[in-house]
Short mmCIF file of C-alpha atoms and ligand atoms in Angstrom, two decimals:
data_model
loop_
_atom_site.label_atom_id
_atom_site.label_comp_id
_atom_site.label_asym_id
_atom_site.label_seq_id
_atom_site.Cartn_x
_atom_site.Cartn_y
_atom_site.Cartn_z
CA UNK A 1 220.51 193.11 8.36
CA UNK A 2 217.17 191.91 8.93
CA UNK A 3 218.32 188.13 10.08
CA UNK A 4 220.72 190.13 12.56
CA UNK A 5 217.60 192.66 13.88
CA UNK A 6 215.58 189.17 14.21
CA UNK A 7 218.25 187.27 15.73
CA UNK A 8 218.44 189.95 18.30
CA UNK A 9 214.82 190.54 19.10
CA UNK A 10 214.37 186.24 19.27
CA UNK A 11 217.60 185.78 21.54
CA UNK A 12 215.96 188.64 23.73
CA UNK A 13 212.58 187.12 23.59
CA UNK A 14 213.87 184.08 25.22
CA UNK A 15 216.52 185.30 27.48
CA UNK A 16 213.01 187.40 28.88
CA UNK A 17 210.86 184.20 29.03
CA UNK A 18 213.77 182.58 31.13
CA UNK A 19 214.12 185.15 33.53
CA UNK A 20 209.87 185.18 33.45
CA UNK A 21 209.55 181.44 34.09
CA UNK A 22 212.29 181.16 36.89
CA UNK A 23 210.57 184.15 38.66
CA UNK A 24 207.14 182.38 38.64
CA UNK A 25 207.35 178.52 40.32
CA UNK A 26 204.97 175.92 38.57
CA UNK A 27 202.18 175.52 41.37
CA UNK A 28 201.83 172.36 43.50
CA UNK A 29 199.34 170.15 42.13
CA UNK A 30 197.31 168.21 44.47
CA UNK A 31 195.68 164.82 42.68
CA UNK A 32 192.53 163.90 44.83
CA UNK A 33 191.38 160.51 43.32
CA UNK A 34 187.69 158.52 44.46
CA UNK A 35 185.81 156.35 43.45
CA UNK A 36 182.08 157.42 43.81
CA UNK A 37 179.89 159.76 42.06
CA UNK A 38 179.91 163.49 42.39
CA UNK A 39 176.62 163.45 43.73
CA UNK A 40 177.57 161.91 47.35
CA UNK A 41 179.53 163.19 51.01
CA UNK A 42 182.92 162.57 49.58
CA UNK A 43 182.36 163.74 45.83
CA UNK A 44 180.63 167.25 47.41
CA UNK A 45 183.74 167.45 49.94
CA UNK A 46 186.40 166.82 47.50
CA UNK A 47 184.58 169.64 45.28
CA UNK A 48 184.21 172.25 47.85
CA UNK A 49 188.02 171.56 48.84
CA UNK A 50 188.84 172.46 45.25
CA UNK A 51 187.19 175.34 45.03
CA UNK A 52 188.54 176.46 48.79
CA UNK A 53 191.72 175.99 47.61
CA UNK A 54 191.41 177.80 44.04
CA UNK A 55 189.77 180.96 46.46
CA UNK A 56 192.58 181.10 48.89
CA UNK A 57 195.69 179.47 47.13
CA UNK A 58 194.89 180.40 43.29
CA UNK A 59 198.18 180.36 41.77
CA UNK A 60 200.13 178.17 44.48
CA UNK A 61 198.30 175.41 44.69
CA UNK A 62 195.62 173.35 42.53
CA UNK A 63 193.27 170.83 43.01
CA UNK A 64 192.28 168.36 40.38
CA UNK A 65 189.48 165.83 41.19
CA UNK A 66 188.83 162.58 39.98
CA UNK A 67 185.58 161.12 40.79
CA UNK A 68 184.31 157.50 39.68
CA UNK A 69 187.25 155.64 39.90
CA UNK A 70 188.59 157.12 36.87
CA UNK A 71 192.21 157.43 37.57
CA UNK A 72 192.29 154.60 40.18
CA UNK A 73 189.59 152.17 41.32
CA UNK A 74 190.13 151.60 45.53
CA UNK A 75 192.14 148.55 45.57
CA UNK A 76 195.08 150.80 43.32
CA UNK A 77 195.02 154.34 44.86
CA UNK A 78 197.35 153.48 48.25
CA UNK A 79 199.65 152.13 45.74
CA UNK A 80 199.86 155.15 43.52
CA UNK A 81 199.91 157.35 46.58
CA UNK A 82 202.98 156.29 47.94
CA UNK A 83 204.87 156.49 44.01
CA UNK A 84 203.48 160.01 43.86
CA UNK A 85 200.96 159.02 41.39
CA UNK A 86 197.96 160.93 43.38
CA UNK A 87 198.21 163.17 46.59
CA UNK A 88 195.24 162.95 48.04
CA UNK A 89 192.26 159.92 48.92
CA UNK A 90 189.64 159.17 50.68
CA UNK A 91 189.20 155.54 50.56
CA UNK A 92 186.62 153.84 53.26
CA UNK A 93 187.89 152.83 56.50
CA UNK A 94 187.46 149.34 55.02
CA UNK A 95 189.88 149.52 52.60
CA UNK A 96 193.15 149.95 54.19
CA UNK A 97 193.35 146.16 55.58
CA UNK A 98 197.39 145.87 53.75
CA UNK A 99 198.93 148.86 55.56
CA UNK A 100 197.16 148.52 59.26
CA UNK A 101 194.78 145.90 61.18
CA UNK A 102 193.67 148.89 63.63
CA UNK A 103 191.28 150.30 61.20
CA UNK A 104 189.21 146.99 60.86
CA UNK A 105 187.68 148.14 64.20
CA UNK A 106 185.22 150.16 62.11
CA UNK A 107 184.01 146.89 60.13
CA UNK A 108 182.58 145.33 63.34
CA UNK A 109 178.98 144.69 62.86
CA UNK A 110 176.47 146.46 64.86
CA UNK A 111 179.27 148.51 66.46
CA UNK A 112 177.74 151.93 66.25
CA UNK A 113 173.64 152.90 67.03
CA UNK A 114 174.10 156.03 64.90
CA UNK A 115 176.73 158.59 63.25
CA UNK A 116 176.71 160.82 66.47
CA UNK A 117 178.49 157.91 67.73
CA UNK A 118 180.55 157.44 65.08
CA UNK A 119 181.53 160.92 65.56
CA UNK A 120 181.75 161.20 68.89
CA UNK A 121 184.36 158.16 68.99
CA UNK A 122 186.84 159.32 66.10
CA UNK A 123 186.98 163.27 67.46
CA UNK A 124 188.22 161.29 71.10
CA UNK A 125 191.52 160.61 71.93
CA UNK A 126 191.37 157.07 70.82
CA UNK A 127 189.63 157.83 67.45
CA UNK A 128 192.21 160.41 66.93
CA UNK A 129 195.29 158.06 67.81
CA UNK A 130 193.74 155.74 64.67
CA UNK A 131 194.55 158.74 61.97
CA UNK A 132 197.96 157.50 62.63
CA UNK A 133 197.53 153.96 62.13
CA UNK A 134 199.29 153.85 58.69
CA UNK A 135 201.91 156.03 59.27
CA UNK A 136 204.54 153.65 59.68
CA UNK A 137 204.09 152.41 56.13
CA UNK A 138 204.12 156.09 54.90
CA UNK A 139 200.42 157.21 54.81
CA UNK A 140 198.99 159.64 57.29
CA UNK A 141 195.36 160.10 57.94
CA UNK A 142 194.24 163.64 57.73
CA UNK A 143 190.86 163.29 58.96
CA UNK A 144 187.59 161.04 58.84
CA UNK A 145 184.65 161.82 56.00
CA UNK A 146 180.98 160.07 56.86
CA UNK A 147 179.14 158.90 54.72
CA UNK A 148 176.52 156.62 56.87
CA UNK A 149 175.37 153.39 57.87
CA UNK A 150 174.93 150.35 55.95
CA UNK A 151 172.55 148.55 54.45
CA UNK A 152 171.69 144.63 52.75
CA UNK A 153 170.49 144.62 49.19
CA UNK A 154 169.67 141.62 47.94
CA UNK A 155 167.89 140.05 45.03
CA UNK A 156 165.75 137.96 47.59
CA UNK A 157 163.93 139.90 50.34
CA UNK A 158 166.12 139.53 53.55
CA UNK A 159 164.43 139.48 57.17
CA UNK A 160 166.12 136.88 59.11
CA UNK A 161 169.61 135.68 58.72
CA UNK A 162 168.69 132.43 57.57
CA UNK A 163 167.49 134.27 54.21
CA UNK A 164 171.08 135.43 53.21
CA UNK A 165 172.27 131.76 53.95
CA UNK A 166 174.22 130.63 50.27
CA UNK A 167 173.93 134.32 48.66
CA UNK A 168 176.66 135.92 47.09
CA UNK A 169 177.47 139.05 48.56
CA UNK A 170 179.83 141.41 47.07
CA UNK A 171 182.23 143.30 49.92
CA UNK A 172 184.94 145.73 49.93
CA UNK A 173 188.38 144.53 50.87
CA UNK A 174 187.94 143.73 54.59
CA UNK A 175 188.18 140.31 56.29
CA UNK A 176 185.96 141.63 58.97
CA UNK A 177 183.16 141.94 56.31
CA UNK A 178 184.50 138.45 55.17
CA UNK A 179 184.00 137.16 58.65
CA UNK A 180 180.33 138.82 58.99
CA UNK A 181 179.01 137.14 55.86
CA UNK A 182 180.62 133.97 56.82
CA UNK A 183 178.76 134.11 59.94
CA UNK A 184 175.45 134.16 58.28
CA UNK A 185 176.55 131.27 56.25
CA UNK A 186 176.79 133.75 52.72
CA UNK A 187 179.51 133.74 50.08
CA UNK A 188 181.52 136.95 50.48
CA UNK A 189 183.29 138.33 47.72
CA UNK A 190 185.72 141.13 47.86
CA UNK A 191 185.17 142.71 44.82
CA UNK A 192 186.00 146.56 43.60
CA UNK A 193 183.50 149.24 43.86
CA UNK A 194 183.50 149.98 39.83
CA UNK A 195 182.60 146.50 39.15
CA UNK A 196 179.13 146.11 41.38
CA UNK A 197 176.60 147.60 39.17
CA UNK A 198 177.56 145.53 36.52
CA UNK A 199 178.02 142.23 38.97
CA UNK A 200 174.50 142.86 40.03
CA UNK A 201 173.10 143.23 36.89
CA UNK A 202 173.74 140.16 35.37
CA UNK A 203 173.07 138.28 38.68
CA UNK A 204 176.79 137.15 39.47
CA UNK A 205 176.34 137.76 42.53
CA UNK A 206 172.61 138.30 44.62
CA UNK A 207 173.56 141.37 46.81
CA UNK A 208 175.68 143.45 49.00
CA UNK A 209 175.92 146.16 51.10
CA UNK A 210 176.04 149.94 51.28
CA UNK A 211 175.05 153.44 52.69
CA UNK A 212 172.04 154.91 50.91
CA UNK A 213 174.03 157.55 49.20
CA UNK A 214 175.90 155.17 47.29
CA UNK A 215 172.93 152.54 46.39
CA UNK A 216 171.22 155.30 45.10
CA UNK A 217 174.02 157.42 42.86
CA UNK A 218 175.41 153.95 41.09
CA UNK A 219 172.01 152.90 40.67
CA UNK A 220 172.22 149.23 42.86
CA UNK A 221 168.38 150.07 44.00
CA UNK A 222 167.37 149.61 40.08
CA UNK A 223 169.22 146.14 39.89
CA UNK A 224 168.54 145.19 43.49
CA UNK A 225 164.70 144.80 44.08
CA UNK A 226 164.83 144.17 47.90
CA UNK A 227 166.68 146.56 50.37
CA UNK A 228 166.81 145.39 53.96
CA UNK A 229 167.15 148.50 56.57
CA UNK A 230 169.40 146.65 59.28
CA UNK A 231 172.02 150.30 59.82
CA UNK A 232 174.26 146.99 60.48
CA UNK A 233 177.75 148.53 59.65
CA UNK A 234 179.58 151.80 58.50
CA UNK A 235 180.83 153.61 55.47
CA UNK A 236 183.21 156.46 56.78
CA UNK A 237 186.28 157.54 55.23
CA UNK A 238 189.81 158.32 55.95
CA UNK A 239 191.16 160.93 54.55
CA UNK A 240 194.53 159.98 53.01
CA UNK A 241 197.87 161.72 51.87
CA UNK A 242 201.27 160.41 51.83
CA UNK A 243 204.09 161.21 54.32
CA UNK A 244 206.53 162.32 52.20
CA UNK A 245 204.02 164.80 49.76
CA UNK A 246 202.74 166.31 53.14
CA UNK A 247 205.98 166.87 54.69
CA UNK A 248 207.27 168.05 51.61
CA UNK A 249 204.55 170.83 51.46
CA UNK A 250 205.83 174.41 52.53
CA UNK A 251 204.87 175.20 56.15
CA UNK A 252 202.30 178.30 54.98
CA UNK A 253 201.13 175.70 52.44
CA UNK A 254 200.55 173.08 54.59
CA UNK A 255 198.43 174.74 56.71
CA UNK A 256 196.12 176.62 54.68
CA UNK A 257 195.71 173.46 52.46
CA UNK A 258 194.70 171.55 55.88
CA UNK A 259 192.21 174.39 57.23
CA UNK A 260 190.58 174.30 53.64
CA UNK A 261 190.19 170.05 54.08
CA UNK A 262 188.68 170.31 56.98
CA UNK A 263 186.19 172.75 56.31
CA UNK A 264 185.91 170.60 53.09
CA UNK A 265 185.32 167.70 55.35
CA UNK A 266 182.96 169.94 57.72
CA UNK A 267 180.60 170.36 54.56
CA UNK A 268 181.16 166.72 53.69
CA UNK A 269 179.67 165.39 56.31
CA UNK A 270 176.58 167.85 55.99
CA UNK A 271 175.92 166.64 52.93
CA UNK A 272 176.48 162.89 54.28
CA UNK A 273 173.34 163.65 56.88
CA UNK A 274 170.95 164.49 53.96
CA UNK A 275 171.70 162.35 51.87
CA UNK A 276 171.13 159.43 54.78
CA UNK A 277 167.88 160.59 54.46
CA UNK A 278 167.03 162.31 51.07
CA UNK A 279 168.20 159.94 49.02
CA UNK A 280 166.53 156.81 50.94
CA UNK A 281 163.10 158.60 50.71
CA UNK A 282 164.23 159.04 46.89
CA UNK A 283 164.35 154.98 46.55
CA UNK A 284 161.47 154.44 48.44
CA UNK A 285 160.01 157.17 45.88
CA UNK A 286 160.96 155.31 42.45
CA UNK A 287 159.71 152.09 43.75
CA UNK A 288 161.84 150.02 42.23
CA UNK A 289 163.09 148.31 45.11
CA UNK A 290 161.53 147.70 48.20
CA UNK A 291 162.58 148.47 51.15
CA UNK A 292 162.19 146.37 54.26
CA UNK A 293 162.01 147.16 58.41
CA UNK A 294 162.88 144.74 60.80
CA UNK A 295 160.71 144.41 63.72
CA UNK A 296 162.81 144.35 67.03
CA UNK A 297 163.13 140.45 66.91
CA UNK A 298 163.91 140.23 63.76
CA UNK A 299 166.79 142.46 63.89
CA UNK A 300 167.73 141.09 67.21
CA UNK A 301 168.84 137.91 65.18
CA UNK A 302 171.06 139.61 62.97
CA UNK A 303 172.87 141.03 65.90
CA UNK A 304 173.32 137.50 67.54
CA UNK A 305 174.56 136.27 64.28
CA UNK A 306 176.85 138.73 63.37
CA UNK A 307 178.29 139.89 66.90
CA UNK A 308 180.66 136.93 67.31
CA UNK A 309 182.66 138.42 64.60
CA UNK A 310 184.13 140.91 67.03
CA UNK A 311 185.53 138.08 69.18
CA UNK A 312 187.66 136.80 66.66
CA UNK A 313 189.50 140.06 65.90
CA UNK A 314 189.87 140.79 69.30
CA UNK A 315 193.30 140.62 69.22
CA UNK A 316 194.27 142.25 65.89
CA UNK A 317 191.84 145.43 66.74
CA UNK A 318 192.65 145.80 70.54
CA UNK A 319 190.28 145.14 72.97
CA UNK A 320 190.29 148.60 74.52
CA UNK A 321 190.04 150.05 71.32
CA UNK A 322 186.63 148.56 70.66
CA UNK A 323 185.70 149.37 74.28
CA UNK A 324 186.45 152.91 73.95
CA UNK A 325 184.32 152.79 70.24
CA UNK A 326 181.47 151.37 72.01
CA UNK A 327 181.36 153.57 74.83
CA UNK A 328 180.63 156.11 72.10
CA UNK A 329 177.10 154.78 71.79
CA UNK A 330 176.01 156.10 75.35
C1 LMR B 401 182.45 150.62 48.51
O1 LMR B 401 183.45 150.10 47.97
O2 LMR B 401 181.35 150.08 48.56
C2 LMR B 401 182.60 151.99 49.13
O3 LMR B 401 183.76 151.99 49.92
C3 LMR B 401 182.70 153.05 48.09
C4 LMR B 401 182.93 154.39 48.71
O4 LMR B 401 184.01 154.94 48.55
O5 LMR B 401 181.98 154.88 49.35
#
């Protein structure tokens, strides 16, 4: 009697859980995967997009972040995206050299005075036709991140071009960054972004180059003791999703999802502007590096050397396209 009662209430129990679970579908998990710390423009934005989508999608939709390369480091995360692996990225413009040669337009040296201009060339309708670039090898751009301009760290102080001449320099993936090193007779290596603390620390290579938001939060300014100012390239971001995940999202989904990215991106690029300046004051602060200004002649030289590079991707870029980018500087 008692087996029968409890066969009864257990056959019940899941014949209720079925009907339960079918009523309720699983919610769409969206992977966002980077590689720098929490404390920068893309680790705040991919936060605040989280927590966007938690307030207005709880339930449908979640967002899990990975910050510090810990699921991929940059050179995997394209991969992965197009197997499903991870839904959403926001690798640098630099970094997408295998699926498009347009992009390489934002390696140039020297291309851009400031972020306005950076800004005011990727919201035109030129900047906006380069969101697209991948999309024939399944990756659509769903907007640009800033982080800021670059800068030379270097184990040597750096004021002239002729002082980086034999240095190793770690880059990211580019051969327009290839090129510019070349051009001031350095050793470029393209190495991943998890691997430069540790390359700089035990001197395998003397230097590289990055925005001030990520030379201070990995710590390069406590390895590196000489930081030249030169603003001589660019660290935005695309923001990156797959074709298939994004046209696979429901309609209603879709387009909350995107209004909560770009207001994600909005704030991103807030926090990008004080960090450009907060967290260069914060190095100057710990003195353990120094940082260096170029006079006007100085920097001058670093143009002359570097500027060639542009000739000599011409062709893959577009010429109009790095017209229309530089007209963003007036
Ligand atoms: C780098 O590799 O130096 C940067 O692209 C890292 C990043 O995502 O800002």
């Amino acid at each position: 009697m008692f087996n029968k009662v409890s066969t009864i209430l257990a056959v019940s129990a899941v014949s209720t859980m079925l009907a339960f679970g079918s009523a309720i579908a699983a919610p769409i998990t969206i992977k966002f995967s980077h590689v720098v710390a929490e404390n920068t423009p893309k680790g705040q934005m991919c936060n605040k997009f989280k927590d966007l989508v938690a307030e207005r999608l709880g339930g449908k939709v979640v967002v899990e972040v990975f910050p510090n390369s810990q699921l991929f480091g940059d050179n995997k995360v394209l991969e992965a995206m197009l197997l499903g692996d991870v839904q959403l990225a926001a690798p640098s413009l630099s970094k997408f050299g295998r699926y498009t040669k347009a992009l390489q337009l934002f390696d140039l040296p020297f291309l851009f005075k400031d972020i306005e201009a950076v800004e005011r060339f990727q919201k035109s309708k030129a900047g906006q036709e380069l969101l697209l670039a991948t999309e024939k090898k399944g990756l659509i751009g769903l907007g640009y991140l800033h982080n800021g301009l670059k800068q030379l760290s270097s184990s040597k102080p750096l004021r002239v071009p002729a002082d980086a001449k034999g240095l190793k320099f770690r880059i990211q993936s580019s051969d327009v960054l290839a090129a510019q090193f070349k051009a001031i007779k350095a050793t470029p290596l393209k190495k991943p972004f998890s691997e430069v603390f540790t390359l700089l620390q035990t001197k395998a290579i003397d230097g590289q180059e990055n925005t001030w938001s990520n030379i201070y939060s990995k710590k390069f300014f406590e390895v590196q003791p000489y930081i030249t100012e030169t603003n001589h390239g660019l660290i935005d971001y695309l923001v990156v999703t797959s074709t298939e995940f994004w046209k696979g999202l429901p309609e209603d989904i879709r387009v909350e999802v995107k209004k909560a990215l770009d207001e994600a991106i909005a704030f991103g690029n807030s926090v990008a502007a004080q960090k450009a300046k907060g967290d260069r004051q914060t190095i100057i602060d710990s003195k353990r590096s120094e940082i260096l200004s170029l006079t006007k002649e100085e920097r001058t030289l670093w143009v002359e050397a570097m500027k060639p590079v542009w000739e000599k991707f011409e062709k893959e870029i577009g010429k109009d396209m790095i017209d229309a980018a530089f007209a963003a500087n007036q």
